[in-house]
């Protein structure tokens, strides 16, 4: 009898990708590099079975676009392709937030570095694979495999979780940290991470310094740390790789 591992699942029951496609699929792309975002969009849009549904240049932008798509009369994206390392919210954190809500949409990470460096963290975040950006043939093959219901290899004999498997695992745990913080708390943490002081943050947000301190206190507690310095360090850790 096969057993599920802590990172990924064994190959038993692995769906076989279909060979001939008659269906058109919608893909979404998130990358904070405008040039790469344009190149990936152009490449995927040229594939006869793919339509680029939406694009975003940040993790938060990706979450916002994903939520907007759920309210649209058009079908939601069939797959999300995201950069791994982005300023602000990382692709990993964006994935964990979407995956906590979504048990259907495959999310594929893309990186300019060695994909194997991110494999374990990608599994933990609920991704269905990580590929190299420059290897467009492999990227397209991976997208096709996921769209056909297949799974990508993590290592020999072990595959990345399916969206439903990753969703169940994340639901069984605690909420991703960014989901627990309010918009104001996230904004304050972003400003603190940039080295800004309380009076300057208060002026930008048009609130009192004491209100800023309240946001910091709440964020610190939700991030599970003891003080402002630790909160900033933890914020940088979860929003930047």
C-alpha positions as a printed NumPy array, in Angstrom:
array([[  0.   ,   0.   ,   0.   ],
       [  1.347,   3.435,  -0.92 ],
       [  1.569,   6.219,   1.631],
       [  1.591,   9.98 ,   1.285],
       [  4.886,  11.637,   2.134],
       [  5.389,  14.981,   3.85 ],
       [  6.466,  16.546,   0.57 ],
       [  4.494,  15.46 ,  -2.461],
       [  2.677,  12.228,  -3.142],
       [  3.664,   8.897,  -4.73 ],
       [  3.063,   8.111,  -8.351],
       [  0.187,   5.634,  -7.91 ],
       [ -2.968,   6.787,  -9.67 ],
       [ -1.085,   9.35 , -11.735],
       [ -3.398,  10.586, -14.552],
       [ -2.092,  10.259, -18.083],
       [ -2.068,  13.511, -20.101],
       [ -4.27 ,  13.491, -23.182],
       [ -2.453,  13.451, -26.506],
       [ -4.771,  15.508, -28.726],
       [ -6.313,  18.767, -27.532],
       [ -9.618,  20.037, -28.803],
       [-10.197,  22.301, -25.803],
       [ -8.953,  25.847, -25.222],
       [ -7.536,  26.689, -21.798],
       [ -7.189,  30.019, -20.014],
       [ -3.93 ,  30.816, -18.203],
       [ -2.95 ,  33.672, -15.875],
       [  0.598,  35.01 , -15.443],
       [  2.156,  36.847, -12.475],
       [  5.647,  38.343, -12.722],
       [  7.026,  41.633, -11.384],
       [  9.428,  41.973, -14.327],
       [  7.415,  43.723, -17.047],
       [  9.695,  42.48 , -19.828],
       [  9.501,  38.837, -18.766],
       [  5.764,  39.157, -18.197],
       [  5.394,  40.396, -21.763],
       [  7.587,  37.65 , -23.192],
       [  5.741,  34.887, -21.332],
       [  2.377,  36.344, -22.311],
       [  3.391,  36.542, -25.963],
       [  4.798,  33.004, -25.977],
       [  1.761,  31.413, -24.351],
       [ -0.735,  33.44 , -26.384],
       [  0.818,  31.988, -29.563],
       [ -0.113,  28.458, -28.489],
       [ -3.334,  27.471, -30.303],
       [ -4.892,  25.875, -27.214],
       [ -4.05 ,  28.672, -24.746],
       [ -5.579,  32.067, -23.973],
       [ -3.916,  34.503, -21.574],
       [ -6.784,  35.343, -19.229],
       [ -5.117,  37.969, -17.03 ],
       [ -1.676,  39.149, -15.911],
       [ -0.353,  40.852, -12.768],
       [  2.974,  42.372, -11.709],
       [  2.866,  41.536,  -8.   ],
       [  1.678,  38.869,  -5.621],
       [ -1.054,  41.116,  -4.236],
       [ -2.005,  42.052,  -7.792],
       [ -2.303,  38.346,  -8.589],
       [ -4.606,  37.744,  -5.629],
       [ -6.744,  40.759,  -6.569],
       [ -7.   ,  39.591, -10.2  ],
       [ -7.84 ,  36.058,  -9.054],
       [-10.652,  37.344,  -6.834],
       [-11.977,  39.585,  -9.618],
       [-12.039,  36.618, -11.975],
       [-14.274,  34.717,  -9.559],
       [-16.874,  37.477,  -9.885],
       [-16.645,  37.617, -13.684],
       [-19.159,  36.094, -16.069],
       [-16.2  ,  34.607, -17.981],
       [-14.663,  31.301, -16.855],
       [-11.832,  31.619, -14.335],
       [ -8.261,  30.805, -15.374],
       [ -7.508,  27.094, -15.723],
       [ -3.903,  27.577, -14.523],
       [ -1.827,  30.276, -12.832],
       [  1.856,  30.7  , -13.726],
       [  3.764,  32.786, -11.194],
       [  7.255,  34.082, -10.593],
       [  8.733,  32.691,  -7.385],
       [ 10.699,  35.707,  -6.072],
       [  8.856,  39.015,  -6.269],
       [  9.147,  42.261,  -4.331],
       [  6.489,  42.542,  -1.661],
       [  4.469,  39.348,  -1.596],
       [  6.391,  36.379,  -3.   ],
       [  4.941,  33.891,  -5.452],
       [  5.025,  31.271,  -2.694],
       [  2.939,  33.382,  -0.342],
       [  0.52 ,  34.33 ,  -3.112],
       [  0.123,  30.652,  -3.919],
       [ -0.556,  29.664,  -0.312],
       [ -3.291,  32.3  ,  -0.033],
       [ -5.002,  31.267,  -3.278],
       [ -4.586,  27.578,  -2.493],
       [ -6.189,  28.047,   0.93 ],
       [ -9.331,  29.093,  -0.981],
       [ -9.006,  27.082,  -4.208],
       [ -8.935,  23.282,  -4.642],
       [ -9.067,  23.261,  -8.428],
       [ -6.659,  25.647, -10.176],
       [ -3.095,  24.369, -10.764],
       [ -0.415,  26.898,  -9.787],
       [  2.991,  26.564, -11.47 ],
       [  6.051,  28.416, -10.186],
       [  8.699,  29.845, -12.517],
       [ 12.211,  30.938, -11.595],
       [ 15.412,  32.222, -13.162],
       [ 17.392,  30.038, -10.769],
       [ 17.597,  26.285, -10.237],
       [ 13.988,  25.066,  -9.766],
       [ 15.148,  22.309,  -7.42 ],
       [ 16.142,  24.952,  -4.863],
       [ 12.484,  25.863,  -4.421],
       [ 10.803,  22.464,  -4.761],
       [ 10.222,  21.726,  -1.072],
       [  8.913,  25.237,  -0.323],
       [  6.72 ,  25.064,  -3.431],
       [  5.08 ,  21.878,  -2.171],
       [  4.489,  23.47 ,   1.233],
       [  2.88 ,  26.502,  -0.451],
       [  0.536,  24.283,  -2.466],
       [  2.136,  24.656,  -5.91 ],
       [  1.945,  21.938,  -8.551],
       [  5.498,  22.394,  -9.811],
       [  8.451,  24.722, -10.392],
       [ 10.138,  25.269, -13.761],
       [ 12.944,  27.402, -15.185],
       [ 11.722,  30.526, -16.981],
       [ 14.294,  30.271, -19.752],
       [ 13.326,  26.701, -20.692],
       [ 10.163,  27.565, -22.612],
       [  9.794,  24.036, -23.994],
       [  9.776,  22.553, -20.497],
       [  7.511,  25.33 , -19.244],
       [  4.942,  24.626, -21.965],
       [  5.176,  20.88 , -21.435],
       [  4.598,  21.368, -17.701],
       [  1.603,  23.605, -18.333],
       [  0.11 ,  21.044, -20.711],
       [  0.629,  18.225, -18.226],
       [ -1.167,  20.129, -15.47 ],
       [ -3.992,  21.223, -17.746],
       [ -4.492,  17.592, -18.748],
       [ -4.889,  16.595, -15.116],
       [ -1.389,  15.155, -14.697],
       [  1.172,  15.862, -11.997],
       [  4.789,  16.951, -12.232],
       [  7.671,  14.976, -10.681],
       [  9.21 ,  16.222,  -7.467],
       [ 11.835,  13.509,  -7.347],
       [ 12.022,   9.897,  -8.464],
       [  8.756,   8.166,  -7.627],
       [  7.249,  11.23 ,  -5.926],
       [  5.055,  13.893,  -7.519],
       [  3.851,  17.347,  -6.549],
       [  0.431,  17.336,  -4.91 ],
       [ -2.641,  17.93 ,  -7.044],
       [ -4.594,  21.139,  -6.299],
       [ -7.162,  19.182,  -4.28 ],
       [ -4.49 ,  17.393,  -2.235],
       [ -2.638,  20.643,  -1.504],
       [ -5.892,  22.395,  -0.611],
       [ -6.841,  19.675,   1.881],
       [ -3.396,  19.853,   3.506],
       [ -3.452,  23.642,   3.853],
       [ -7.021,  23.602,   5.162],
       [ -5.941,  21.134,   7.846],
       [ -3.295,  23.603,   9.06 ],
       [ -3.436,  27.228,  10.09 ],
       [ -4.229,  30.158,   7.807],
       [ -1.318,  31.695,   5.848],
       [  0.028,  34.65 ,   7.817],
       [ -0.973,  37.219,   5.216],
       [ -4.606,  36.095,   5.407],
       [ -4.758,  36.899,   9.102],
       [ -3.56 ,  40.499,   8.739],
       [ -5.941,  43.275,   7.766],
       [ -5.183,  45.524,   4.784],
       [ -4.058,  48.334,   7.12 ],
       [ -1.817,  45.964,   9.069],
       [ -0.216,  44.727,   5.854],
       [  0.31 ,  48.311,   4.672],
       [  1.997,  49.279,   7.943],
       [  4.281,  46.24 ,   7.785],
       [  5.241,  47.133,   4.22 ],
       [  6.171,  50.658,   5.307],
       [  8.11 ,  49.418,   8.343],
       [ 10.018,  46.994,   6.12 ],
       [ 11.091,  49.966,   4.01 ],
       [ 12.614,  51.571,   7.102],
       [  9.929,  54.231,   7.582],
       [  9.173,  55.713,  11.016],
       [  5.815,  55.826,  12.773],
       [  5.13 ,  59.588,  12.193],
       [  5.833,  59.24 ,   8.465],
       [  3.608,  56.172,   8.183],
       [  0.834,  57.98 ,  10.054],
       [  1.029,  60.907,   7.639],
       [  0.926,  58.657,   4.568],
       [ -2.022,  56.67 ,   5.894],
       [ -3.796,  59.778,   7.242],
       [ -4.137,  58.273,  10.72 ],
       [ -2.677,  59.1  ,  14.129],
       [  0.682,  57.706,  15.288],
       [ -1.154,  55.786,  18.028],
       [ -3.288,  54.082,  15.371],
       [ -0.14 ,  53.039,  13.542],
       [  1.217,  51.593,  16.777],
       [ -2.033,  49.653,  17.224],
       [ -1.697,  48.178,  13.724],
       [  1.901,  47.205,  14.481],
       [  0.904,  45.586,  17.762],
       [ -1.845,  43.554,  16.109],
       [  0.401,  42.497,  13.243],
       [  3.156,  41.502,  15.652],
       [  0.756,  39.265,  17.563],
       [ -0.672,  37.683,  14.389],
       [  2.823,  37.022,  13.036],
       [  3.636,  35.137,  16.219],
       [  6.633,  37.24 ,  17.266],
       [  7.464,  39.34 ,  20.303],
       [  8.365,  42.815,  19.086],
       [  8.45 ,  45.229,  16.166],
       [ 11.943,  44.249,  15.016],
       [ 11.007,  40.568,  14.935],
       [  7.776,  41.433,  13.143],
       [  9.682,  43.247,  10.4  ],
       [ 12.093,  40.315,  10.054],
       [  9.204,  37.852,   9.817],
       [  7.381,  40.072,   7.326],
       [ 10.455,  40.233,   5.121],
       [ 10.802,  36.467,   5.366],
       [  7.269,  35.667,   4.209],
       [  7.062,  38.356,   1.538],
       [ 10.545,  38.123,   0.024],
       [ 12.611,  35.013,  -0.832]])
